[in-house]
Amino acid sequence: MPLPPAPLRHVRCAAVGVITGALAVLAHTTADGELPDTGLVLSLVALLTWACTGFARRELTPARMLALIGGGQLAMHFMMSLAASRHVPHAEPSRMVAAHVAATVLTVVVLAAAERTVLALARAVASVLPRRSAPLPATAPLVAVTPRPLPAVVVFLDVLSWRGPPAEQV
């Protein structure tokens, strides 16, 4: 499948980062984990989004998406656990792992389906729009029609004066 243009690839990867971060926070808090400071969460989501946009030049296959989102979930869980470990005892590990695995699988399934749908819609719209024609190859020198040049004398007869400056100024 050909990659979409660069701005769409960046939007796609930014969506992966934001959705991964949001679902990591949701999975962490639903599994009895403590939600850290909002500034830390937003910083982690921004960092994850930035890291995901590094993949904009590559096609996000479901396997790559699974590795990217799974790594993002793991990193977000680790950072939120470190930030919250001073305040609250740890939640049950099996529940936390299940929540993060469910969030990862849900994210991969939804984003893979969304990417296929959006690309199919973009192809359908592009097939209806007029295409730009490619420029023809140059096989002969370019001939441009220009007006016949007039002699300089004719052009400047009305402008030039044969009279010099007044005698008092010389």
PDB file of C-alpha atoms in Angstrom, residues 1-2 4 7-8 31 41 84 88 90 92 95 99 107 110 134 136 146 157 160 162:
ATOM      1  CA  MET A   1       0.000   0.000   0.000  1.00  0.00           C
ATOM      2  CA  PRO A   2       1.521   3.394  -0.932  1.00  0.00           C
ATOM      3  CA  PRO A   4      -0.094   8.919   2.129  1.00  0.00           C
ATOM      4  CA  PRO A   7       1.186  15.773   6.442  1.00  0.00           C
ATOM      5  CA  LEU A   8      -1.278  12.875   6.613  1.00  0.00           C
ATOM      6  CA  ALA A  31      -6.648  -1.147  37.299  1.00  0.00           C
ATOM      7  CA  VAL A  41       0.533  12.816  31.978  1.00  0.00           C
ATOM      8  CA  ALA A  84       2.721   7.379  41.928  1.00  0.00           C
ATOM      9  CA  VAL A  88       0.071   4.728  47.095  1.00  0.00           C
ATOM     10  CA  HIS A  90       1.049  -0.850  44.183  1.00  0.00           C
ATOM     11  CA  GLU A  92      -2.530  -5.940  41.846  1.00  0.00           C
ATOM     12  CA  ARG A  95      -5.078  -6.686  36.909  1.00  0.00           C
ATOM     13  CA  ALA A  99      -5.723  -3.664  31.623  1.00  0.00           C
ATOM     14  CA  THR A 107      -5.833   0.356  20.192  1.00  0.00           C
ATOM     15  CA  VAL A 110      -9.215   0.257  16.170  1.00  0.00           C
ATOM     16  CA  ALA A 134       2.409  15.450 -16.263  1.00  0.00           C
ATOM     17  CA  LEU A 136       5.357  16.816 -21.720  1.00  0.00           C
ATOM     18  CA  THR A 146       7.739  38.152 -29.576  1.00  0.00           C
ATOM     19  CA  LEU A 157      12.600  60.659 -31.056  1.00  0.00           C
ATOM     20  CA  LEU A 160      15.141  63.005 -26.532  1.00  0.00           C
ATOM     21  CA  TRP A 162      18.487  68.049 -29.156  1.00  0.00           C
TER      22      TRP A 162
END
